[in-house]
mmCIF file of C-alpha atoms and ligand atoms in Angstrom:
data_model
loop_
_atom_site.group_PDB
_atom_site.id
_atom_site.type_symbol
_atom_site.label_atom_id
_atom_site.label_comp_id
_atom_site.label_asym_id
_atom_site.label_seq_id
_atom_site.Cartn_x
_atom_site.Cartn_y
_atom_site.Cartn_z
ATOM 1 C CA UNK A 1 -28.810 -116.381 57.002
ATOM 2 C CA UNK A 2 -26.181 -114.911 55.039
ATOM 3 C CA UNK A 3 -25.853 -116.098 51.678
ATOM 4 C CA UNK A 4 -22.559 -117.080 49.657
ATOM 5 C CA UNK A 5 -21.938 -119.256 46.560
ATOM 6 C CA UNK A 6 -18.998 -120.102 44.279
ATOM 7 C CA UNK A 7 -19.575 -119.742 40.609
ATOM 8 C CA UNK A 8 -17.987 -121.742 37.997
ATOM 9 C CA UNK A 9 -17.696 -124.062 34.957
ATOM 10 C CA UNK A 10 -17.025 -127.028 35.794
ATOM 11 C CA UNK A 11 -18.164 -126.425 39.413
ATOM 12 C CA UNK A 12 -19.057 -130.197 40.488
ATOM 13 C CA UNK A 13 -15.440 -130.928 41.695
ATOM 14 C CA UNK A 14 -15.382 -127.776 44.008
ATOM 15 C CA UNK A 15 -14.558 -128.203 47.548
ATOM 16 C CA UNK A 16 -15.305 -124.663 48.878
ATOM 17 C CA UNK A 17 -18.805 -125.404 49.976
ATOM 18 C CA UNK A 18 -17.116 -127.831 52.488
ATOM 19 C CA UNK A 19 -14.517 -125.607 53.366
ATOM 20 C CA UNK A 20 -16.533 -122.894 54.016
ATOM 21 C CA UNK A 21 -19.134 -124.814 56.142
ATOM 22 C CA UNK A 22 -15.938 -126.107 58.238
ATOM 23 C CA UNK A 23 -14.890 -122.514 58.672
ATOM 24 C CA UNK A 24 -18.523 -121.408 59.614
ATOM 25 C CA UNK A 25 -18.559 -123.948 62.363
ATOM 26 C CA UNK A 26 -15.057 -123.191 63.673
ATOM 27 C CA UNK A 27 -15.719 -119.555 63.967
ATOM 28 C CA UNK A 28 -19.483 -119.794 64.980
ATOM 29 C CA UNK A 29 -20.705 -117.655 61.940
ATOM 30 C CA UNK A 30 -24.343 -118.194 60.647
ATOM 31 C CA UNK A 31 -24.050 -118.453 56.893
ATOM 32 C CA UNK A 32 -24.942 -120.575 53.945
ATOM 33 C CA UNK A 33 -22.497 -121.503 51.019
ATOM 34 C CA UNK A 34 -23.257 -123.331 47.988
ATOM 35 C CA UNK A 35 -21.576 -124.045 44.689
ATOM 36 C CA UNK A 36 -23.688 -122.972 41.208
ATOM 37 C CA UNK A 37 -22.551 -124.068 37.762
ATOM 38 C CA UNK A 38 -22.939 -121.232 35.441
ATOM 39 C CA UNK A 39 -23.352 -121.445 31.636
ATOM 40 C CA UNK A 40 -20.485 -119.419 30.038
ATOM 41 C CA UNK A 41 -22.696 -116.981 28.134
ATOM 42 C CA UNK A 42 -24.999 -116.294 31.525
ATOM 43 C CA UNK A 43 -22.355 -115.329 34.070
ATOM 44 C CA UNK A 44 -22.894 -111.618 34.412
ATOM 45 C CA UNK A 45 -26.811 -112.029 34.570
ATOM 46 C CA UNK A 46 -26.133 -114.772 37.037
ATOM 47 C CA UNK A 47 -23.976 -112.675 39.316
ATOM 48 C CA UNK A 48 -26.425 -109.544 39.136
ATOM 49 C CA UNK A 49 -29.250 -111.765 40.140
ATOM 50 C CA UNK A 50 -27.438 -113.206 42.992
ATOM 51 C CA UNK A 51 -26.530 -109.617 44.356
ATOM 52 C CA UNK A 52 -30.282 -108.751 43.798
ATOM 53 C CA UNK A 53 -31.427 -111.441 45.964
ATOM 54 C CA UNK A 54 -29.497 -109.938 48.865
ATOM 55 C CA UNK A 55 -26.571 -112.414 49.009
ATOM 56 C CA UNK A 56 -23.211 -111.207 50.709
ATOM 57 C CA UNK A 57 -20.582 -112.568 48.639
ATOM 58 C CA UNK A 58 -19.532 -114.822 46.060
ATOM 59 C CA UNK A 59 -16.305 -116.768 45.227
ATOM 60 C CA UNK A 60 -15.275 -116.887 41.345
ATOM 61 C CA UNK A 61 -13.657 -119.820 39.844
ATOM 62 C CA UNK A 62 -12.642 -120.648 36.258
ATOM 63 C CA UNK A 63 -13.273 -119.688 33.663
ATOM 64 C CA UNK A 64 -14.935 -116.443 35.014
ATOM 65 C CA UNK A 65 -12.084 -114.628 36.967
ATOM 66 C CA UNK A 66 -11.365 -111.809 34.431
ATOM 67 C CA UNK A 67 -14.889 -111.430 33.407
ATOM 68 C CA UNK A 68 -15.985 -111.131 37.282
ATOM 69 C CA UNK A 69 -13.399 -108.249 37.465
ATOM 70 C CA UNK A 70 -15.456 -106.160 34.973
ATOM 71 C CA UNK A 71 -18.464 -106.438 37.149
ATOM 72 C CA UNK A 72 -16.549 -104.763 40.250
ATOM 73 C CA UNK A 73 -17.480 -101.150 41.417
ATOM 74 C CA UNK A 74 -14.000 -101.279 43.313
ATOM 75 C CA UNK A 75 -11.150 -103.352 43.291
ATOM 76 C CA UNK A 76 -8.168 -103.995 45.728
ATOM 77 C CA UNK A 77 -4.564 -103.326 44.504
ATOM 78 C CA UNK A 78 -3.599 -107.034 44.472
ATOM 79 C CA UNK A 79 -6.897 -107.823 42.292
ATOM 80 C CA UNK A 80 -5.972 -105.068 40.107
ATOM 81 C CA UNK A 81 -2.328 -106.196 39.728
ATOM 82 C CA UNK A 82 -3.441 -109.977 39.393
ATOM 83 C CA UNK A 83 -6.065 -108.760 36.609
ATOM 84 C CA UNK A 84 -8.624 -111.229 38.021
ATOM 85 C CA UNK A 85 -10.832 -111.605 41.171
ATOM 86 C CA UNK A 86 -11.656 -114.710 42.847
ATOM 87 C CA UNK A 87 -13.860 -112.825 45.845
ATOM 88 C CA UNK A 88 -16.934 -110.659 45.376
ATOM 89 C CA UNK A 89 -18.225 -108.838 48.683
ATOM 90 C CA UNK A 90 -21.830 -106.864 47.854
ATOM 91 C CA UNK A 91 -22.570 -103.895 50.195
ATOM 92 C CA UNK A 92 -25.631 -102.010 49.121
ATOM 93 C CA UNK A 93 -25.845 -103.517 45.342
ATOM 94 C CA UNK A 94 -22.026 -102.363 44.947
ATOM 95 C CA UNK A 95 -19.530 -105.090 44.075
ATOM 96 C CA UNK A 96 -16.162 -105.104 45.625
ATOM 97 C CA UNK A 97 -13.584 -107.221 43.971
ATOM 98 C CA UNK A 98 -10.790 -108.993 45.665
ATOM 99 C CA UNK A 99 -8.014 -111.401 44.738
ATOM 100 C CA UNK A 100 -7.000 -113.981 47.609
ATOM 101 C CA UNK A 101 -5.331 -116.606 45.601
ATOM 102 C CA UNK A 102 -1.690 -115.213 46.326
ATOM 103 C CA UNK A 103 -2.549 -114.831 50.032
ATOM 104 C CA UNK A 104 -3.654 -118.472 49.988
ATOM 105 C CA UNK A 105 -0.033 -119.513 48.519
ATOM 106 C CA UNK A 106 1.920 -117.390 51.007
ATOM 107 C CA UNK A 107 0.101 -118.687 54.021
ATOM 108 C CA UNK A 108 0.545 -122.511 52.783
ATOM 109 C CA UNK A 109 4.259 -121.724 52.076
ATOM 110 C CA UNK A 110 4.623 -120.345 55.451
ATOM 111 C CA UNK A 111 2.590 -123.169 57.248
ATOM 112 C CA UNK A 112 4.874 -125.689 55.515
ATOM 113 C CA UNK A 113 8.128 -124.034 57.114
ATOM 114 C CA UNK A 114 9.023 -122.495 53.881
ATOM 115 C CA UNK A 115 10.880 -119.151 54.241
ATOM 116 C CA UNK A 116 10.551 -116.698 51.790
ATOM 117 C CA UNK A 117 12.615 -113.702 53.099
ATOM 118 C CA UNK A 118 15.814 -113.474 50.710
ATOM 119 C CA UNK A 119 14.561 -116.608 48.768
ATOM 120 C CA UNK A 120 15.029 -117.149 45.238
ATOM 121 C CA UNK A 121 11.964 -118.174 43.873
ATOM 122 C CA UNK A 122 10.983 -119.602 40.183
ATOM 123 C CA UNK A 123 7.564 -119.531 39.011
ATOM 124 C CA UNK A 124 6.666 -121.757 36.091
ATOM 125 C CA UNK A 125 3.924 -120.331 34.180
ATOM 126 C CA UNK A 126 2.660 -117.033 33.493
ATOM 127 C CA UNK A 127 -1.204 -117.175 33.699
ATOM 128 C CA UNK A 128 -3.910 -115.741 35.957
ATOM 129 C CA UNK A 129 -2.560 -117.812 38.774
ATOM 130 C CA UNK A 130 1.248 -116.704 38.233
ATOM 131 C CA UNK A 131 0.068 -113.099 37.966
ATOM 132 C CA UNK A 132 -2.039 -113.131 41.151
ATOM 133 C CA UNK A 133 0.876 -114.680 43.460
ATOM 134 C CA UNK A 134 3.448 -112.117 42.652
ATOM 135 C CA UNK A 135 2.361 -109.117 44.870
ATOM 136 C CA UNK A 136 1.773 -111.302 48.025
ATOM 137 C CA UNK A 137 5.159 -113.256 47.483
ATOM 138 C CA UNK A 138 7.249 -109.746 46.912
ATOM 139 C CA UNK A 139 5.257 -108.751 49.893
ATOM 140 C CA UNK A 140 8.100 -111.283 51.805
ATOM 141 C CA UNK A 141 11.111 -109.733 50.712
ATOM 142 C CA UNK A 142 12.380 -112.536 48.437
ATOM 143 C CA UNK A 143 16.003 -111.871 46.936
ATOM 144 C CA UNK A 144 14.214 -112.223 43.410
ATOM 145 C CA UNK A 145 11.560 -113.858 41.605
ATOM 146 C CA UNK A 146 12.107 -115.631 37.996
ATOM 147 C CA UNK A 147 9.023 -116.009 36.023
ATOM 148 C CA UNK A 148 9.770 -118.850 33.132
ATOM 149 C CA UNK A 149 7.131 -119.533 30.767
ATOM 150 C CA UNK A 150 6.519 -121.809 27.671
ATOM 151 C CA UNK A 151 5.408 -118.495 25.781
ATOM 152 C CA UNK A 152 8.304 -116.409 26.825
ATOM 153 C CA UNK A 153 6.574 -112.988 25.874
ATOM 154 C CA UNK A 154 3.764 -113.999 28.449
ATOM 155 C CA UNK A 155 6.203 -113.905 31.075
ATOM 156 C CA UNK A 156 7.642 -110.450 29.929
ATOM 157 C CA UNK A 157 4.554 -108.887 29.502
ATOM 158 C CA UNK A 158 3.652 -110.065 33.105
ATOM 159 C CA UNK A 159 6.940 -108.701 34.535
ATOM 160 C CA UNK A 160 6.496 -105.107 32.945
ATOM 161 C CA UNK A 161 3.151 -104.729 34.749
ATOM 162 C CA UNK A 162 4.989 -104.989 38.134
ATOM 163 C CA UNK A 163 7.913 -102.682 37.309
ATOM 164 C CA UNK A 164 10.024 -104.346 40.235
ATOM 165 C CA UNK A 165 13.570 -105.115 39.828
ATOM 166 C CA UNK A 166 13.366 -108.015 41.605
ATOM 167 C CA UNK A 167 11.393 -109.685 38.996
ATOM 168 C CA UNK A 168 12.738 -111.168 35.511
ATOM 169 C CA UNK A 169 11.279 -113.269 32.934
ATOM 170 C CA UNK A 170 12.787 -116.380 30.859
ATOM 171 C CA UNK A 171 11.899 -119.478 29.033
ATOM 172 C CA UNK A 172 12.207 -122.833 30.490
ATOM 173 C CA UNK A 173 15.613 -123.754 28.555
ATOM 174 C CA UNK A 174 17.573 -120.566 29.828
ATOM 175 C CA UNK A 175 17.226 -121.516 33.467
ATOM 176 C CA UNK A 176 20.639 -121.935 35.464
ATOM 177 C CA UNK A 177 20.987 -124.658 37.436
ATOM 178 C CA UNK A 178 20.989 -124.724 41.497
ATOM 179 C CA UNK A 179 19.863 -121.224 41.468
ATOM 180 C CA UNK A 180 16.682 -121.519 43.633
ATOM 181 C CA UNK A 181 15.512 -122.187 47.071
ATOM 182 C CA UNK A 182 11.671 -122.541 45.958
ATOM 183 C CA UNK A 183 10.149 -123.660 42.600
ATOM 184 C CA UNK A 184 6.378 -122.966 42.443
ATOM 185 C CA UNK A 185 4.475 -124.770 39.483
ATOM 186 C CA UNK A 186 1.667 -122.378 38.143
ATOM 187 C CA UNK A 187 1.257 -124.161 34.851
ATOM 188 C CA UNK A 188 -1.779 -125.953 34.344
ATOM 189 C CA UNK A 189 0.297 -128.967 32.632
ATOM 190 C CA UNK A 190 -0.333 -131.203 35.828
ATOM 191 C CA UNK A 191 -3.776 -131.389 34.854
ATOM 192 C CA UNK A 192 -2.806 -133.203 31.394
ATOM 193 C CA UNK A 193 -0.390 -135.487 33.287
ATOM 194 C CA UNK A 194 2.657 -133.205 32.248
ATOM 195 C CA UNK A 195 5.003 -130.989 33.641
ATOM 196 C CA UNK A 196 7.502 -128.152 32.106
ATOM 197 C CA UNK A 197 10.822 -129.438 30.821
ATOM 198 C CA UNK A 198 13.197 -127.738 33.175
ATOM 199 C CA UNK A 199 16.898 -129.216 34.199
ATOM 200 C CA UNK A 200 16.724 -131.848 36.854
ATOM 201 C CA UNK A 201 19.597 -130.131 38.909
ATOM 202 C CA UNK A 202 17.228 -127.140 39.554
ATOM 203 C CA UNK A 203 14.779 -129.196 41.760
ATOM 204 C CA UNK A 204 17.674 -130.932 43.847
ATOM 205 C CA UNK A 205 17.446 -129.433 47.197
ATOM 206 C CA UNK A 206 14.612 -126.745 46.371
ATOM 207 C CA UNK A 207 11.315 -126.650 47.777
ATOM 208 C CA UNK A 208 9.089 -127.371 45.092
ATOM 209 C CA UNK A 209 5.107 -126.560 45.202
ATOM 210 C CA UNK A 210 2.656 -127.236 42.552
ATOM 211 C CA UNK A 211 -0.590 -124.884 42.467
ATOM 212 C CA UNK A 212 -2.492 -128.274 41.291
ATOM 213 C CA UNK A 213 -3.564 -131.024 43.859
ATOM 214 C CA UNK A 214 -5.227 -134.337 43.682
ATOM 215 C CA UNK A 215 -5.353 -137.726 45.606
ATOM 216 C CA UNK A 216 -1.793 -138.470 44.498
ATOM 217 C CA UNK A 217 1.347 -136.403 43.868
ATOM 218 C CA UNK A 218 1.226 -134.466 40.721
ATOM 219 C CA UNK A 219 3.575 -135.616 37.850
ATOM 220 C CA UNK A 220 5.952 -132.468 38.692
ATOM 221 C CA UNK A 221 6.251 -133.009 42.184
ATOM 222 C CA UNK A 222 6.665 -137.035 41.843
ATOM 223 C CA UNK A 223 9.821 -136.157 39.601
ATOM 224 C CA UNK A 224 10.964 -133.341 41.822
ATOM 225 C CA UNK A 225 10.759 -135.739 44.891
ATOM 226 C CA UNK A 226 12.770 -138.572 42.657
ATOM 227 C CA UNK A 227 15.419 -135.666 41.847
ATOM 228 C CA UNK A 228 15.989 -134.613 45.319
ATOM 229 C CA UNK A 229 13.744 -131.821 46.135
ATOM 230 C CA UNK A 230 13.871 -130.874 49.999
ATOM 231 C CA UNK A 231 10.455 -130.986 50.359
ATOM 232 C CA UNK A 232 7.377 -131.326 47.842
ATOM 233 C CA UNK A 233 3.737 -129.779 48.660
ATOM 234 C CA UNK A 234 0.544 -129.609 46.600
ATOM 235 C CA UNK A 235 -1.862 -126.917 46.075
ATOM 236 C CA UNK A 236 -4.649 -128.091 48.388
ATOM 237 C CA UNK A 237 -3.221 -125.883 51.234
ATOM 238 C CA UNK A 238 -3.363 -123.024 48.801
ATOM 239 C CA UNK A 239 -7.349 -123.569 48.040
ATOM 240 C CA UNK A 240 -7.810 -123.721 51.872
ATOM 241 C CA UNK A 241 -5.688 -120.583 52.639
ATOM 242 C CA UNK A 242 -7.206 -118.533 49.773
ATOM 243 C CA UNK A 243 -10.762 -119.623 51.206
ATOM 244 C CA UNK A 244 -9.649 -118.412 54.670
ATOM 245 C CA UNK A 245 -8.522 -115.147 53.245
ATOM 246 C CA UNK A 246 -11.960 -114.916 51.419
ATOM 247 C CA UNK A 247 -13.654 -115.669 54.873
ATOM 248 C CA UNK A 248 -11.672 -113.036 56.634
ATOM 249 C CA UNK A 249 -12.646 -110.413 53.772
ATOM 250 C CA UNK A 250 -16.509 -111.189 54.469
ATOM 251 C CA UNK A 251 -16.722 -112.095 58.073
ATOM 252 C CA UNK A 252 -13.937 -110.078 59.405
ATOM 253 C CA UNK A 253 -12.427 -113.244 61.313
ATOM 254 C CA UNK A 254 -9.661 -115.452 60.033
ATOM 255 C CA UNK A 255 -10.580 -119.195 60.554
ATOM 256 C CA UNK A 256 -7.441 -121.833 61.071
ATOM 257 C CA UNK A 257 -6.329 -123.523 58.140
ATOM 258 C CA UNK A 258 -4.807 -126.786 59.613
ATOM 259 C CA UNK A 259 -7.603 -128.410 60.866
ATOM 260 C CA UNK A 260 -9.762 -127.820 57.626
ATOM 261 C CA UNK A 261 -6.796 -129.360 55.637
ATOM 262 C CA UNK A 262 -6.476 -132.065 57.857
ATOM 263 C CA UNK A 263 -10.173 -133.092 57.312
ATOM 264 C CA UNK A 264 -9.984 -132.713 53.499
ATOM 265 C CA UNK A 265 -6.822 -134.986 53.343
ATOM 266 C CA UNK A 266 -8.323 -137.588 55.492
ATOM 267 C CA UNK A 267 -11.847 -137.252 53.503
ATOM 268 C CA UNK A 268 -9.654 -137.821 50.090
HETATM 269 P P1 NDP B 1 -3.946 -120.157 32.884
HETATM 270 O O1 NDP B 1 -4.655 -120.853 31.701
HETATM 271 O O2 NDP B 1 -4.124 -118.546 32.935
HETATM 272 O O3 NDP B 1 -2.369 -120.543 32.524
HETATM 273 C C1 NDP B 1 -1.736 -121.683 32.315
HETATM 274 C C2 NDP B 1 -0.390 -121.660 32.314
HETATM 275 O O4 NDP B 1 0.010 -122.920 32.028
HETATM 276 C C3 NDP B 1 0.388 -120.688 30.881
HETATM 277 O O5 NDP B 1 1.373 -120.160 31.636
HETATM 278 C C4 NDP B 1 0.429 -121.751 30.233
HETATM 279 O O6 NDP B 1 1.933 -121.557 29.321
HETATM 280 C C5 NDP B 1 0.810 -123.144 31.229
HETATM 281 N N1 NDP B 1 0.802 -124.348 30.434
HETATM 282 C C6 NDP B 1 -0.352 -124.912 30.088
HETATM 283 N N2 NDP B 1 0.113 -126.333 29.850
HETATM 284 C C7 NDP B 1 1.419 -126.205 29.791
HETATM 285 C C8 NDP B 1 2.380 -127.309 29.193
HETATM 286 N N3 NDP B 1 1.778 -128.559 28.781
HETATM 287 N N4 NDP B 1 3.576 -127.128 29.342
HETATM 288 C C9 NDP B 1 4.085 -125.974 29.848
HETATM 289 N N5 NDP B 1 3.278 -125.105 30.378
HETATM 290 C C10 NDP B 1 1.999 -125.223 30.171
HETATM 291 O O7 NDP B 1 -4.203 -120.834 34.428
HETATM 292 P P2 NDP B 1 -4.405 -120.448 35.592
HETATM 293 O O8 NDP B 1 -3.137 -119.580 35.770
HETATM 294 O O9 NDP B 1 -5.441 -119.784 36.143
HETATM 295 O O10 NDP B 1 -4.168 -121.644 36.781
HETATM 296 C C11 NDP B 1 -2.782 -122.447 36.511
HETATM 297 C C12 NDP B 1 -3.182 -123.771 37.481
HETATM 298 O O11 NDP B 1 -3.251 -123.350 38.706
HETATM 299 C C13 NDP B 1 -4.405 -124.487 37.118
HETATM 300 O O12 NDP B 1 -4.149 -125.906 36.912
HETATM 301 C C14 NDP B 1 -5.155 -124.130 38.277
HETATM 302 O O13 NDP B 1 -6.173 -125.265 38.717
HETATM 303 C C15 NDP B 1 -4.206 -124.143 39.424
HETATM 304 N N6 NDP B 1 -5.064 -123.148 40.647
HETATM 305 C C16 NDP B 1 -4.715 -123.445 41.791
HETATM 306 C C17 NDP B 1 -5.294 -122.697 42.980
HETATM 307 C C18 NDP B 1 -5.366 -123.233 44.194
HETATM 308 O O14 NDP B 1 -5.923 -122.715 45.019
HETATM 309 N N7 NDP B 1 -4.632 -124.510 44.491
HETATM 310 C C19 NDP B 1 -5.774 -121.326 42.531
HETATM 311 C C20 NDP B 1 -5.638 -120.860 41.188
HETATM 312 C C21 NDP B 1 -5.163 -121.906 40.241
HETATM 313 P P3 NDP B 1 1.706 -120.643 28.161
HETATM 314 O O15 NDP B 1 1.429 -119.132 28.253
HETATM 315 O O16 NDP B 1 2.463 -120.781 27.253
HETATM 316 O O17 NDP B 1 0.439 -121.159 27.195
#
């Protein structure tokens, strides 16, 4: 059976094996997908052993997405611009790198009936996840995308890479009220129970999305809901969406996201 794995540290919490198992059943594909914890110092050797074992592909998660890129013989444009890969495909000993995180976000936004064409998007955060979603978002022709980050210089560096006049960079304190139709929290602040200090009026009537997910609403989404957000959505759908896109890259068939998301939400 074709072998796939997700490599990360930590990895116990990963829902990818469950997601890919459901995709395989749904599309009647024969494959085996496991998760593997990797010691930080062993990453490169672990991947090369996996390639040599005859495996077909892998997902890469924190903190290895940048290091994985260095191992690739070829990269897609979206992986190059993201500066990180989450999907590896092995063909004749060669490693092909891709980044499906952005596509996962876009799929989930569209599944939630959030229109992107001519939208005014605010992305909070300028780390790997923010970088990965810019190109797929631009493909849907928004009016503008503003990247706001705690460390403003990182947001400025990020937009210079893209050379697109729809993009601009700023700090959290310089945002104008009522300007955005969609706000995406791409910071990791939710993981420590906080969120970026942006003006309350920004979230009123805006769609608010947090890449982080959990059993309860994240602090950002809770706050946005209390302050009149049009709709709040967490990042579980993005996770399933990026997995579906990886599955498509590997198997050439795009699984359905909705039923999987439903199962995961019911399962807690
Ligand atoms: P990085 O570590 O690369 O970037 C973290 C970002 O968060 C930086 O912009 C950083 O700002 C900002 N930040 C961290 N803490 C705070 C804070 N307390 N207040 C304000 N800003 C803060 O992480 P990633 O970009 O890889 O991931 C970001 C989040 O997205 C993670 O929580 C990750 O789990 C999630 N994610 C979810 C996915 C999904 O499928 N749902 C896929 C990918 C990521 P600064 O530059 O100033 O340090």
